[in-house]
Short mmCIF file of C-alpha atoms in Angstrom, two decimals:
data_model
loop_
_atom_site.label_atom_id
_atom_site.label_comp_id
_atom_site.label_asym_id
_atom_site.label_seq_id
_atom_site.Cartn_x
_atom_site.Cartn_y
_atom_site.Cartn_z
CA MET A 1 -3.01 -3.20 -0.98
CA SER A 2 -6.37 -4.15 0.52
CA PHE A 3 -7.16 -5.48 3.98
CA ARG A 4 -10.08 -6.87 5.89
CA PRO A 5 -10.75 -4.73 8.94
CA SER A 6 -9.39 -5.68 12.36
CA ASP A 7 -10.32 -4.67 15.89
CA GLY A 8 -8.21 -3.43 18.78
CA THR A 9 -7.42 -0.65 21.19
CA SER A 10 -4.65 1.86 21.69
CA GLN A 11 -3.69 4.41 24.31
CA ASP A 12 -3.42 7.13 21.66
CA LEU A 13 -5.97 6.90 18.85
CA ARG A 14 -4.95 10.08 17.04
CA VAL A 15 -4.41 9.82 13.30
CA ARG A 16 -0.75 9.54 12.27
CA VAL A 17 0.07 11.64 9.21
CA GLN A 18 3.54 10.84 7.89
CA GLY A 19 4.07 9.10 11.25
CA VAL A 20 3.18 12.19 13.33
CA PRO A 21 0.02 12.24 15.53
CA VAL A 22 -2.48 15.01 14.67
CA ASP A 23 -5.55 16.15 16.59
CA PHE A 24 -7.84 16.31 13.55
CA TYR A 25 -7.87 14.74 10.12
CA PRO A 26 -10.74 14.55 7.57
CA ALA A 27 -12.41 11.31 6.55
CA LEU A 28 -10.87 11.64 3.08
CA PRO A 29 -7.29 12.87 2.66
CA PRO A 30 -7.15 16.32 1.03
CA GLU A 31 -5.18 14.78 -1.83
CA VAL A 32 -8.29 12.83 -2.89
CA ALA A 33 -10.17 16.00 -3.81
CA ARG A 34 -7.21 17.29 -5.84
CA GLY A 35 -6.33 14.00 -7.51
CA THR A 36 -7.46 12.28 -10.68
CA VAL A 37 -8.32 8.59 -10.60
CA ARG A 38 -5.99 6.46 -12.69
CA ARG A 39 -6.40 2.91 -14.00
CA VAL A 40 -5.14 0.26 -11.60
CA THR A 41 -2.76 -2.18 -13.26
CA VAL A 42 -3.50 -5.89 -12.95
CA VAL A 43 -1.14 -8.77 -12.19
CA GLY A 44 0.50 -9.96 -15.41
CA GLU A 45 1.25 -6.45 -16.67
CA GLU A 46 4.98 -5.98 -17.13
CA ILE A 47 5.35 -2.91 -14.92
CA LEU A 48 4.24 -4.91 -11.87
CA HIS A 49 6.97 -7.48 -12.31
CA ARG A 50 10.19 -5.47 -12.37
CA ARG A 51 11.96 -3.15 -9.98
CA CYS A 52 10.83 0.47 -10.20
CA ARG A 53 13.20 3.40 -10.72
CA GLU A 54 14.14 5.62 -7.81
CA VAL A 55 12.54 9.04 -7.53
CA THR A 56 15.26 11.57 -8.38
CA GLN A 57 13.27 14.79 -8.90
CA PHE A 58 11.82 16.15 -5.66
CA GLY A 59 9.78 19.27 -4.99
CA THR A 60 8.14 19.16 -8.42
CA PRO A 61 4.49 19.73 -9.37
CA GLU A 62 4.60 16.40 -11.21
CA LEU A 63 5.49 14.47 -8.05
CA SER A 64 2.82 16.26 -6.00
CA CYS A 65 0.26 15.53 -8.73
CA LEU A 66 1.20 11.84 -8.78
CA ILE A 67 0.76 11.60 -5.01
CA ASP A 68 -2.66 13.26 -5.26
CA ASP A 69 -3.70 10.90 -8.04
CA MET A 70 -2.54 7.87 -6.07
CA PHE A 71 -4.59 8.91 -3.04
CA ALA A 72 -7.62 9.45 -5.26
CA THR A 73 -7.18 6.07 -6.96
CA ASN A 74 -6.70 4.32 -3.63
CA ALA A 75 -9.86 5.92 -2.24
CA VAL A 76 -11.97 4.89 -5.23
CA ALA A 77 -10.67 1.33 -4.94
CA ASP A 78 -11.36 1.28 -1.17
CA GLY A 79 -7.72 0.37 -0.72
CA ALA A 80 -5.40 0.55 2.27
CA ALA A 81 -2.40 1.55 0.13
CA ILE A 82 -1.22 1.72 -3.45
CA ALA A 83 2.18 1.80 -5.16
CA ALA A 84 3.13 3.91 -8.18
CA ASN A 85 3.47 0.93 -10.51
CA GLN A 86 -0.13 0.07 -9.67
CA VAL A 87 -1.11 3.27 -11.49
CA ASP A 88 1.33 2.46 -14.31
CA VAL A 89 4.13 4.77 -13.13
CA ASP A 90 7.69 3.45 -12.93
CA GLN A 91 8.78 5.14 -9.70
CA GLN A 92 9.55 4.02 -6.15
CA LEU A 93 6.63 5.62 -4.34
CA PHE A 94 3.61 4.45 -2.40
CA VAL A 95 0.80 6.01 -0.38
CA TRP A 96 -1.33 4.61 2.44
CA ASP A 97 -4.54 5.27 4.36
CA ILE A 98 -5.02 2.38 6.74
CA THR A 99 -6.42 1.72 10.21
CA ASP A 100 -4.24 -0.67 12.18
CA ASP A 101 -5.08 -3.47 14.63
CA TRP A 102 -5.42 -0.98 17.50
CA GLY A 103 -7.79 1.40 15.73
CA VAL A 104 -5.15 3.97 14.81
CA ARG A 105 -5.42 5.47 11.33
CA HIS A 106 -2.18 6.01 9.40
CA VAL A 107 -2.06 8.29 6.34
CA GLY A 108 0.97 9.19 4.27
CA TYR A 109 3.35 8.48 1.44
CA ILE A 110 7.03 7.66 1.01
CA ALA A 111 9.48 7.73 -1.90
CA ASN A 112 12.43 5.37 -2.34
CA PRO A 113 11.49 3.19 0.64
CA VAL A 114 14.00 0.78 2.16
CA LEU A 115 12.94 -1.68 4.85
CA ASP A 116 15.21 -2.15 7.85
CA GLU A 117 16.58 -5.67 8.22
CA LEU A 118 15.19 -7.10 11.44
CA PRO A 119 17.55 -9.23 13.58
CA THR A 120 16.43 -12.86 13.59
CA ALA A 121 15.74 -12.72 17.32
CA GLN A 122 13.26 -9.86 16.76
CA ARG A 123 11.41 -11.41 13.84
CA VAL A 124 7.92 -12.54 14.83
CA LEU A 125 5.97 -13.85 11.86
CA ALA A 126 2.23 -13.31 11.63
CA GLU A 127 0.13 -15.17 9.06
CA GLU A 128 -2.79 -12.96 8.11
CA SER A 129 -5.21 -12.52 5.22
CA GLU A 130 -3.82 -10.23 2.53
CA GLY A 131 -5.20 -8.88 -0.73
CA CYS A 132 -4.06 -6.52 -3.46
CA LEU A 133 -5.71 -3.91 -5.67
CA SER A 134 -3.81 -5.38 -8.63
CA VAL A 135 -5.15 -8.87 -7.84
CA PRO A 136 -8.82 -7.86 -7.65
CA GLY A 137 -10.87 -10.18 -5.48
CA PRO A 138 -8.94 -12.88 -3.62
CA TYR A 139 -7.42 -12.76 -0.14
CA LYS A 140 -4.82 -15.32 0.95
CA LEU A 141 -2.86 -16.00 4.12
CA VAL A 142 0.66 -14.58 3.86
CA PRO A 143 3.30 -14.79 6.62
CA ARG A 144 5.18 -11.54 7.31
CA PRO A 145 7.02 -10.01 10.29
CA ASP A 146 4.62 -8.12 12.57
CA HIS A 147 6.96 -5.12 12.85
CA ALA A 148 8.50 -2.99 10.10
CA VAL A 149 10.56 0.17 9.77
CA VAL A 150 10.85 1.82 6.36
CA ARG A 151 13.16 4.70 5.49
CA GLY A 152 12.83 6.98 2.49
CA ARG A 153 12.06 10.56 1.43
CA ASP A 154 9.08 12.88 1.36
CA LYS A 155 8.07 14.80 -1.77
CA ASP A 156 10.58 17.55 -1.00
CA GLY A 157 13.44 15.10 -0.51
CA ASN A 158 13.50 15.25 3.28
CA PRO A 159 14.38 12.03 5.15
CA LEU A 160 11.38 10.07 6.38
CA VAL A 161 11.16 7.11 8.77
CA ILE A 162 7.87 5.24 9.21
CA GLU A 163 7.36 2.44 11.73
CA GLY A 164 4.47 0.01 11.79
CA GLN A 165 3.10 -2.88 13.83
CA GLY A 166 0.62 -5.54 12.85
CA TYR A 167 -1.40 -4.75 9.73
CA PHE A 168 0.39 -1.46 9.18
CA ALA A 169 3.72 -3.31 9.21
CA ARG A 170 2.23 -5.71 6.67
CA CYS A 171 1.16 -2.75 4.53
CA LEU A 172 4.67 -1.23 4.52
CA GLN A 173 6.18 -4.57 3.48
CA HIS A 174 3.52 -5.31 0.86
CA GLU A 175 3.97 -1.94 -0.85
CA THR A 176 7.77 -2.09 -0.73
CA ASP A 177 7.48 -5.51 -2.38
CA HIS A 178 5.51 -3.87 -5.21
CA LEU A 179 8.35 -1.47 -5.91
CA HIS A 180 10.71 -4.45 -6.22
CA GLY A 181 8.42 -6.06 -8.78
CA ARG A 182 6.71 -8.52 -6.43
CA THR A 183 3.07 -9.08 -5.51
CA TYR A 184 1.79 -11.09 -2.59
CA LEU A 185 1.15 -13.93 -5.04
CA ASP A 186 4.92 -14.40 -5.28
CA ARG A 187 4.94 -15.34 -1.59
CA LEU A 188 2.41 -18.15 -2.07
CA ALA A 189 2.99 -21.78 -2.96
CA ARG A 190 2.31 -22.55 -6.62
CA ARG A 191 -1.04 -24.22 -5.94
CA GLU A 192 -2.25 -21.29 -3.82
CA ARG A 193 -1.08 -18.84 -6.45
CA LYS A 194 -3.00 -20.61 -9.20
CA ALA A 195 -6.10 -20.77 -7.02
CA ALA A 196 -5.87 -17.03 -6.35
CA LEU A 197 -5.59 -16.27 -10.06
CA ARG A 198 -8.64 -18.43 -10.82
CA GLU A 199 -10.58 -16.65 -8.09
CA MET A 200 -9.50 -13.29 -9.49
CA GLU A 201 -10.93 -14.17 -12.90
CA ASP A 202 -14.25 -15.02 -11.27
CA THR A 203 -14.47 -11.92 -9.08
CA LYS A 204 -12.71 -9.06 -10.87
CA ALA A 205 -15.77 -7.87 -12.80
CA GLY A 206 -17.61 -7.30 -9.54
CA VAL A 207 -14.60 -5.51 -8.05
CA PHE A 208 -14.34 -3.20 -11.06
CA ALA A 209 -18.07 -2.43 -10.83
CA ARG A 210 -17.73 -1.48 -7.16
CA ARG A 211 -14.80 0.81 -7.98
CA ALA A 212 -16.83 2.52 -10.69
CA ALA A 213 -19.70 3.06 -8.24
CA ARG A 214 -17.32 4.45 -5.63
CA ALA A 215 -15.81 6.81 -8.22
CA ALA A 216 -19.28 8.13 -9.04
CA GLU A 217 -20.03 8.56 -5.34
CA LEU A 218 -16.88 10.65 -4.92
CA GLY A 219 -17.49 12.59 -8.12
CA LYS A 220 -14.40 11.14 -9.77
#
């Protein structure tokens, strides 16, 4: 996922890693240095349009390597988050590195995420600009609830609960959508969807060039 930056304040501006506040965190997640950049899939590729398989093998070097690679790929693409099927892997997993509306940075990953169903009385929709690394270029207004809770597992199989507000809530929902075979385009009216695809064709070359330059900058 990709976002335009937002402003705001918070009483506690510490970085949240896997939902837990920490006193220090580097500008780039440590996984970026370890990871290898993978090709980002583009809307229309089959893997983006079907439900991904659940992660069943935890505590493996392969899963740790995939998480590292996803962080590296997300960093090169200047993304806020990326799902496994966006690096052509059929597993229910996504990672994030995003600063929310209040200036709080959130970094982490989750496997087999399931969003809590919000009671109707608690659903407050926010219509905000949203983009996607697999739809390189365009941003479109997409309505989503401004609060989200997602439950899943960490790489060792331990239970994990992540809660988000505002843009971070949008991120959690956007990435969970990916693992169900949906992109944000599927939430647009047909005319808007076609316009976004036309814009993508006009802008994707520039996006790919910027990613290549960022990869060189990071030595990837």
